[in-house]
mmCIF file of C-alpha atoms in Angstrom:
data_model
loop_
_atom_site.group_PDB
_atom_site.id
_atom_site.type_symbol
_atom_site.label_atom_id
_atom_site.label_comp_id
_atom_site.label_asym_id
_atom_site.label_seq_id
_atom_site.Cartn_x
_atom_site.Cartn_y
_atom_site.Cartn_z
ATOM 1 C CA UNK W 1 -60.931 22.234 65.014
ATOM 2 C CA UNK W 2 -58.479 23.421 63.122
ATOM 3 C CA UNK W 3 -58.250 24.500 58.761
ATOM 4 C CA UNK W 4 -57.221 20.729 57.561
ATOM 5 C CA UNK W 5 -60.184 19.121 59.673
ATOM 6 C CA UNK W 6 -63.099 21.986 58.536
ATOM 7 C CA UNK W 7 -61.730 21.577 54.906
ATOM 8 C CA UNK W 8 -61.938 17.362 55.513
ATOM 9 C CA UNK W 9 -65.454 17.996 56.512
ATOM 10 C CA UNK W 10 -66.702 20.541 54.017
ATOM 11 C CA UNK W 11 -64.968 17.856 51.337
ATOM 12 C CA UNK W 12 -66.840 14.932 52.918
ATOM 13 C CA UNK W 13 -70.395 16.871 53.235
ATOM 14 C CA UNK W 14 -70.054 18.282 49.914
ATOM 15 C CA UNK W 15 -68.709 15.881 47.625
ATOM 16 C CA UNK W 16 -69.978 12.662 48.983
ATOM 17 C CA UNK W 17 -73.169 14.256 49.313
ATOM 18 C CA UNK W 18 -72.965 14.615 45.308
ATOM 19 C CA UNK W 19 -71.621 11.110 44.979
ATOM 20 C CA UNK W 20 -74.432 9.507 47.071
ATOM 21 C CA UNK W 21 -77.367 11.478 44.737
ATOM 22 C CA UNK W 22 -76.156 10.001 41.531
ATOM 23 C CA UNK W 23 -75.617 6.216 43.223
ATOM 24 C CA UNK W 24 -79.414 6.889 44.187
ATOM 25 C CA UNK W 25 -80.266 8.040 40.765
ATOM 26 C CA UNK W 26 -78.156 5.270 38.904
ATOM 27 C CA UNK W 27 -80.527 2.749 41.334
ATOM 28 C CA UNK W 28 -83.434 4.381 40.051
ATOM 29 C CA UNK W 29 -84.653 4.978 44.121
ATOM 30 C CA UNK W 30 -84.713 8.719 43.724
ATOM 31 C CA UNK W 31 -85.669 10.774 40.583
ATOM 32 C CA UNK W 32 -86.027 14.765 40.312
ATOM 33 C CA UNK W 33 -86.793 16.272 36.702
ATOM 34 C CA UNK W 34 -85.585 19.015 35.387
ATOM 35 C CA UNK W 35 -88.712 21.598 36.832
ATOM 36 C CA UNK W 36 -87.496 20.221 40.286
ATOM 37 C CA UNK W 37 -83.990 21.873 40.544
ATOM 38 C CA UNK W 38 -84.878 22.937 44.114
ATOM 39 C CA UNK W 39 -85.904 19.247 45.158
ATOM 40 C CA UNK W 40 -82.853 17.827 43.848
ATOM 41 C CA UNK W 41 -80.433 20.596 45.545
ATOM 42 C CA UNK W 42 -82.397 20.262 49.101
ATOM 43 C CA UNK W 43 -81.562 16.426 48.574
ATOM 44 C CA UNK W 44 -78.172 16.823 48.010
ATOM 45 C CA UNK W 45 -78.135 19.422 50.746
ATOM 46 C CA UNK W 46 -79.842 16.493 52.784
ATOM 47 C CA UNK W 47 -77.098 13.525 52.220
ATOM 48 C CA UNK W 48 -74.653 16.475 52.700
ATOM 49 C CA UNK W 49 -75.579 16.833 55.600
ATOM 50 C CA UNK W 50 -75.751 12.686 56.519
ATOM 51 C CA UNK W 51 -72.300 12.336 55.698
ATOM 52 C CA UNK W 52 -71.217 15.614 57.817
ATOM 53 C CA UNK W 53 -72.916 13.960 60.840
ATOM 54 C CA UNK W 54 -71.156 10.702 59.669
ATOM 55 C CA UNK W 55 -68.020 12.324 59.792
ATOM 56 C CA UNK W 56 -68.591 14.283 63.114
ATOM 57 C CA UNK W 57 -69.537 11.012 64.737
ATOM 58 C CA UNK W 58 -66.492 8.813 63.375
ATOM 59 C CA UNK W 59 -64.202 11.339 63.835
ATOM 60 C CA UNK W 60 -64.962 11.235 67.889
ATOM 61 C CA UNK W 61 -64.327 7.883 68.153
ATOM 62 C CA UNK W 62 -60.807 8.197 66.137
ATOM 63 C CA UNK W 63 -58.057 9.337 68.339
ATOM 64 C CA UNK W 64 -55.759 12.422 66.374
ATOM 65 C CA UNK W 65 -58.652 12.688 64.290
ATOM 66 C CA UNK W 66 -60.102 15.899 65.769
ATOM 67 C CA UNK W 67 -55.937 17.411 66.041
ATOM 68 C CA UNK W 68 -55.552 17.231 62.467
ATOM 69 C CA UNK W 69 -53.502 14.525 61.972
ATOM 70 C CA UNK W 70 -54.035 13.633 58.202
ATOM 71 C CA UNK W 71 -53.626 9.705 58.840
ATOM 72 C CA UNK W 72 -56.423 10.103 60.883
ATOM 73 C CA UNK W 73 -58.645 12.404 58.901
ATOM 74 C CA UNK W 74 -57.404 9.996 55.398
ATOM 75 C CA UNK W 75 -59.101 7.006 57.779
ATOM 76 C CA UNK W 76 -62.096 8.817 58.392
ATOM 77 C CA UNK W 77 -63.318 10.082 55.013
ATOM 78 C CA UNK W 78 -62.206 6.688 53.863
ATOM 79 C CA UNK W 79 -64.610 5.071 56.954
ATOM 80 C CA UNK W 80 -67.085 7.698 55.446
ATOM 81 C CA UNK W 81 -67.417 7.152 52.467
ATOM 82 C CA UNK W 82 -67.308 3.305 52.496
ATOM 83 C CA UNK W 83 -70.161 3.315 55.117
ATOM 84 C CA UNK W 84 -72.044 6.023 53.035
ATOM 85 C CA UNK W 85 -72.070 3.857 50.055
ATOM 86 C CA UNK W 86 -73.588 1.368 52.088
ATOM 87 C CA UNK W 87 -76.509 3.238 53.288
ATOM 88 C CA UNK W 88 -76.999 4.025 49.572
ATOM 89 C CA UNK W 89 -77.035 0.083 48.376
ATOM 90 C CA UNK W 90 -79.314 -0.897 51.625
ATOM 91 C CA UNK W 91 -80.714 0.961 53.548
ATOM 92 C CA UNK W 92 -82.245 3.918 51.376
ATOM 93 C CA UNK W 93 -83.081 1.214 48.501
ATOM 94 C CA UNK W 94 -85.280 -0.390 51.320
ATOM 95 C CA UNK W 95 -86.691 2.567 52.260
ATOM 96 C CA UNK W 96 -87.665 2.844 48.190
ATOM 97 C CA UNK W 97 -89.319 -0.842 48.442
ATOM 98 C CA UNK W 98 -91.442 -0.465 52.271
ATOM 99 C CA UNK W 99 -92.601 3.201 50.694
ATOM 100 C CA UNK W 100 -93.572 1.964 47.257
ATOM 101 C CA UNK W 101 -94.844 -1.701 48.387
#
């Protein structure tokens, strides 16, 4: 692995991790006051870490992704991302409705 794929992957498991807590919180399927700083940054920490393995996992299957080639790594945040959205709009907000009845 070389510096432009670990700073592709810190940017996906960082920033999308972010993104994907406020989509959650604008669907009203997660919700962490203000006492619950700690809950909220574990969370993040948590879809962080989703989109990391998301990343690890695309980027196998996409040759020249792994090499550094920023075509590949552009495709693969971009396969990220779209597919992390996703997960926010369907599979976490039916999570929310089979927990809550």
């Amino acid at each position: 692995m070389n510096l432009t794929s670990l700073v592709s992957s810190l940017i996906v498991s960082g920033s999308l991790g972010y993104l994907n807590y406020n989509i959650l919180t604008k669907l009203d399927i997660v919700d962490f006051y203000k006492d619950n700083k700690d809950d909220k940054r574990y969370f993040v920490i948590m879809l962080g870490g989703i989109n990391y393995l998301l990343y690890l996992v695309i980027a196998s299957f996409i040759p020249h992704a792994q090499q550094g080639s920023y075509l590949a790594i552009a495709i693969t945040m971009l396969l990220v991302l779209l597919i992390s959205v996703v997960l926010d709009f369907t599979v976490f907000h039916c999570l929310k409705s089979l927990l809550i009845g």
